C-alpha positions as a printed Julia matrix, in Angstrom:
292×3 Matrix{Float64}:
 54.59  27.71  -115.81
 53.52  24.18  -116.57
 51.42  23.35  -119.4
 47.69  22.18  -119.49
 45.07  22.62  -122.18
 42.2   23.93  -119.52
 44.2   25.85  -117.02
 47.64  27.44  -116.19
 49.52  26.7   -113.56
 52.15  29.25  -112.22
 54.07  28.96  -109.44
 56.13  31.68  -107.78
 57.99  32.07  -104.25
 56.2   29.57  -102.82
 52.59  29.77  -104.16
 51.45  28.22  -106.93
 48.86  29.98  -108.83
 46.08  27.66  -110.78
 43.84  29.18  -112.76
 40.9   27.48  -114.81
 41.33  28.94  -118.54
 38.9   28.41  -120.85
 37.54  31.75  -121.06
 35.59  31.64  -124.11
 33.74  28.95  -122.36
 33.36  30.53  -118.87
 35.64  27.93  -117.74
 33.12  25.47  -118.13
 34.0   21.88  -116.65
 34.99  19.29  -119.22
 36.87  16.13  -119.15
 40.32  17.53  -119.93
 39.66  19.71  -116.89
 38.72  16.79  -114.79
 42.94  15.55  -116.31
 44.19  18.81  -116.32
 43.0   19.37  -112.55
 44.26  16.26  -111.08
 47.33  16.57  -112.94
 48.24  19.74  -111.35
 47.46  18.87  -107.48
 49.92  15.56  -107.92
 52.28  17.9   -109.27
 51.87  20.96  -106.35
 51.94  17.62  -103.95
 55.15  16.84  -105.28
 56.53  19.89  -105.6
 58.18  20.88  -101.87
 58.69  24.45  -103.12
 55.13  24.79  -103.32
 53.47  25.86  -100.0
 50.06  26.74  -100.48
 47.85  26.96  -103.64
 45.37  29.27  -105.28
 42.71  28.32  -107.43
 40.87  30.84  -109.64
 38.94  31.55  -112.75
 40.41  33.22  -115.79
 37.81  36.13  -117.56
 34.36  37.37  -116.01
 33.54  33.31  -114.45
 35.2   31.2   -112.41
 33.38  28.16  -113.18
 30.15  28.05  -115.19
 29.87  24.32  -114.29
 29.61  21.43  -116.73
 30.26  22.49  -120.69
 26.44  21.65  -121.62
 27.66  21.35  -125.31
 26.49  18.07  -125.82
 23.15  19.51  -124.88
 20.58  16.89  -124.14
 22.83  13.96  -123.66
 25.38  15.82  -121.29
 25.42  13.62  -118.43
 23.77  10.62  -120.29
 27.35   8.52  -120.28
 25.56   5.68  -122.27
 24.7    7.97  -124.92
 27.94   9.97  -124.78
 30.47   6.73  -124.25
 34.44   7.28  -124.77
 37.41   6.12  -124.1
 37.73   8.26  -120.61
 33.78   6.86  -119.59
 34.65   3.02  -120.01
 37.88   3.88  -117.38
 35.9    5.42  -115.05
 33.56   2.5   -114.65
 33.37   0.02  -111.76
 30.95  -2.72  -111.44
 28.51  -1.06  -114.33
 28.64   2.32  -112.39
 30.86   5.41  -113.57
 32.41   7.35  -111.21
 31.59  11.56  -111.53
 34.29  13.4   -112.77
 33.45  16.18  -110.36
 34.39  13.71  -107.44
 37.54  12.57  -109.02
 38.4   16.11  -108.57
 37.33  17.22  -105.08
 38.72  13.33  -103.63
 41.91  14.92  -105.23
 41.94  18.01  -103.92
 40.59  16.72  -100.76
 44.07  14.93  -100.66
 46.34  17.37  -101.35
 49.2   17.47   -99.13
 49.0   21.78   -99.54
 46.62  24.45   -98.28
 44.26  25.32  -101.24
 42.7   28.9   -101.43
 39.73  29.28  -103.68
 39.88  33.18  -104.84
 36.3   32.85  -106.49
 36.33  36.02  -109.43
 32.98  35.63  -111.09
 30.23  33.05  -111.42
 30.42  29.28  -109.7
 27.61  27.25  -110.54
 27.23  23.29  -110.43
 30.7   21.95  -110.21
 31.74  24.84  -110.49
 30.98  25.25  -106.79
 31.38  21.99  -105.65
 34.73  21.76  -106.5
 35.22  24.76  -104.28
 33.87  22.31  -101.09
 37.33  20.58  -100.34
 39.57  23.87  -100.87
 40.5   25.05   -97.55
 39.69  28.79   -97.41
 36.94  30.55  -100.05
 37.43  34.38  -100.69
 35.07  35.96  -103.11
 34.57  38.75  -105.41
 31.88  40.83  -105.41
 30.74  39.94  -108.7
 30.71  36.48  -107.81
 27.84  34.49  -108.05
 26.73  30.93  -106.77
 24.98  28.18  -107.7
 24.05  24.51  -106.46
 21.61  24.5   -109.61
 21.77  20.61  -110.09
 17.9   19.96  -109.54
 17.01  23.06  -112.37
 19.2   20.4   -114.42
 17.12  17.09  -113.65
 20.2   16.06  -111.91
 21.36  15.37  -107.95
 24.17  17.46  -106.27
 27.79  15.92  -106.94
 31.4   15.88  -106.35
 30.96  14.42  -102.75
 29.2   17.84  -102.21
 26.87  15.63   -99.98
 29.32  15.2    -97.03
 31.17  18.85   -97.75
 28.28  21.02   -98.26
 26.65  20.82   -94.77
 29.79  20.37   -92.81
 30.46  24.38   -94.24
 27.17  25.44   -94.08
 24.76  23.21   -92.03
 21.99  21.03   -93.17
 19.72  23.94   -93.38
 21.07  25.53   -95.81
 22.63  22.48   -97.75
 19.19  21.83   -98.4
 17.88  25.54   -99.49
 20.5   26.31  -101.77
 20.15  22.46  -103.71
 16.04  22.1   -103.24
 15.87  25.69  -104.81
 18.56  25.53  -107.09
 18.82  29.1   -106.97
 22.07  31.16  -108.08
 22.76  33.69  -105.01
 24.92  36.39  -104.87
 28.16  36.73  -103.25
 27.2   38.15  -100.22
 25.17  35.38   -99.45
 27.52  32.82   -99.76
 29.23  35.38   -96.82
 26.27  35.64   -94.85
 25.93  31.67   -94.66
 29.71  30.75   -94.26
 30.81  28.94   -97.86
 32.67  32.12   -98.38
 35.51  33.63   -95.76
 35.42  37.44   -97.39
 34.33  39.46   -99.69
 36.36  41.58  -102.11
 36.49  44.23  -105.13
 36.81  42.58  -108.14
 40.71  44.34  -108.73
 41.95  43.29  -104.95
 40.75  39.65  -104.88
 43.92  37.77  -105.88
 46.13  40.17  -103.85
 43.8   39.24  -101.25
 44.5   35.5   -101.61
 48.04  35.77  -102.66
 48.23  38.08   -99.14
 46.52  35.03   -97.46
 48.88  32.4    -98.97
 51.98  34.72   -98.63
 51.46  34.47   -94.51
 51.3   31.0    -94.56
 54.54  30.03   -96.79
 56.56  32.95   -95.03
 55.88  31.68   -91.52
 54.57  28.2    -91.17
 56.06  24.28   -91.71
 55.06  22.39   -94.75
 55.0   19.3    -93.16
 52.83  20.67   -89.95
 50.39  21.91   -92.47
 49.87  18.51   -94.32
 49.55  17.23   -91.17
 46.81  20.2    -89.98
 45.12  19.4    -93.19
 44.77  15.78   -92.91
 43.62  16.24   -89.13
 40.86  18.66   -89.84
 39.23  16.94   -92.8
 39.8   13.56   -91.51
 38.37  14.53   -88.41
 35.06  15.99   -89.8
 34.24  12.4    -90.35
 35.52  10.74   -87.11
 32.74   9.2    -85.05
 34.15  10.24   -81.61
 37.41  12.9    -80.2
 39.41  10.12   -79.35
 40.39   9.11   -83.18
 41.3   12.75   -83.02
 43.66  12.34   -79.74
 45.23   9.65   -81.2
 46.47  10.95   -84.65
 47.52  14.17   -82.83
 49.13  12.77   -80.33
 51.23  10.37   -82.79
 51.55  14.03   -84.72
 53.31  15.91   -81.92
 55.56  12.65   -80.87
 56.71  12.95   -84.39
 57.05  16.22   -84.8
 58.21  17.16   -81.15
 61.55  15.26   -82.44
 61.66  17.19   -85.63
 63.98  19.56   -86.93
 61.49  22.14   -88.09
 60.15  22.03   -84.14
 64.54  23.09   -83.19
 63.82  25.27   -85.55
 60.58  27.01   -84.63
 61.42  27.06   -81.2
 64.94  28.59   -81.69
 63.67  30.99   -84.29
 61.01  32.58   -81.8
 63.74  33.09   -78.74
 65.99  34.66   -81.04
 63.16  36.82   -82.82
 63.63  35.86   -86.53
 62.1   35.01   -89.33
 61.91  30.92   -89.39
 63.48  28.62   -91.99
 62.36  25.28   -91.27
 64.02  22.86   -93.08
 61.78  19.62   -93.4
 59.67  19.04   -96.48
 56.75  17.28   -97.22
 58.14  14.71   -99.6
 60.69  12.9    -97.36
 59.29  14.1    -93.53
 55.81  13.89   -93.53
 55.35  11.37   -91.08
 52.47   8.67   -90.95
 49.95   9.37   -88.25
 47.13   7.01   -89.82
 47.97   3.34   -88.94
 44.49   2.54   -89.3
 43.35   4.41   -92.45
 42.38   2.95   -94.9
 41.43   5.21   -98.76
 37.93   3.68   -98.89
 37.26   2.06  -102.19
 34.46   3.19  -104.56
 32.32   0.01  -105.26
């Protein structure tokens, strides 16, 4: 288990476990989150054992948004200042800790499950956008409440949102503000399933289990970039290209032997390439926009 102040991270045959813990607080977002949280995807990223990743909430929330304990002046970053403020500033304008953390997870190199156990409200939510799969308690709750607050939506939840849900609905659930229940969030599409409070994480460690017992690491890094990258892409043919570089790569590969062989001879595969020394470069042209 590796150590963080707001969460714990745990990672066993394959799946790493990550699990917001400040219970007291209803995991409410703070700045050592926003550390803690970035610090543990570049260490799943690095980490080849790891092959797909489960976020959840520890105690009765997962994520009751931002910690309002500064009341009035929460997200007033003049009044507040710090150390951690000044660093996030570029050209007089600080960037939102939120969106330091979905950019992150938007880049991880793993498949990230979101096993959502109680309430998810604000960031709490938002941070939930870039994760690749969303399965839900019951008791869940949701919440894009951000114009209750005085404030606008955040964490890049502006492009996320309504590629998951439409424009429609983007709209409703941030012009309202309104917390919904879980089955909701089903009905609409932020949420793959619906659970019992006591069979959600087997649920998502079930989920997670099928993909590190029977799929490539490095073809899933490469699924993940293609699919989000792709939601942006102005026309198919960006898409044909980074594939097709994909499969020339990966046609060559030993985990393709592998997956091939292992099929005709009706076994279990064991493919042998990992995402820190194979992952192959399919992106000639991209370019990490800059925030400015």
């Amino acid at each position: 288990m590796a150590e963080f102040e707001t969460l714990k991270l745990e990672i066993e045959d394959g799946v790493a476990l990550l699990t917001l813990s400040r219970p007291d607080k209803l995991n409410a977002f703070n700045t050592q989150m926003l550390k803690d949280m970035i610090a543990a995807f570049d260490l799943t990223d690095a980490d080849d054992a790891v092959k797909a990743v489960i976020v959840t909430g520890e105690g009765r929330a997962f994520c009751a948004g931002a910690d309002l304990s500064a009341g009035a002046t929460t997200f007033d970053y003049a009044a507040r200042g710090g150390e951690d403020r000044e660093a996030r500033t570029i050209e007089g304008v600080q960037r939102d800790g939120g969106g330091l953390v979905s950019l992150r997870i938007f880049q991880s190199l793993k498949p990230v499950i979101a096993a959502v156990n109680g309430p998810a409200v604000g960031v709490g939510v938002t941070m939930q956008l870039p994760m690749d799969i969303r399965l839900a308690s019951t008791e869940a709750r949701f919440g894009f409440v951000f114009a209750r607050r005085g404030m606008n939506p955040e964490a890049a939840s502006s492009w996320f949102l309504p590629r998951l849900v439409g424009v429609q609905t983007a709209l409703e659930w941030c012009y309202t503000g309104k917390v919904f229940p879980a089955q909701e969030a089903l009905d609409r599409g932020l949420v793959r399933s619906l659970h019992a409070p006591d069979e959600l994480l087997p649920a998502a460690k079930a989920l997670a289990r099928e993909i590190a017992d029977n799929t490539a690491p490095v073809s899933n890094a490469l699924t993940r970039q293609l699919i989000w990258r792709m939601a942006g892409a102005n026309h198919p043919m960006e898409a044909h290209r980074a594939d097709s570089r994909g499969i020339q790569f990966r046609g060559a590969s030993a985990d393709a032997r592998e997956g091939v062989t292992s099929f005709l001879e009706k076994r279990p595969p064991a493919f042998p390439n990992k995402v820190s020394s194979d992952l192959p470069d399919i992106w000639p042209d991209w370019q990490e926009p800059e925030f400015r």
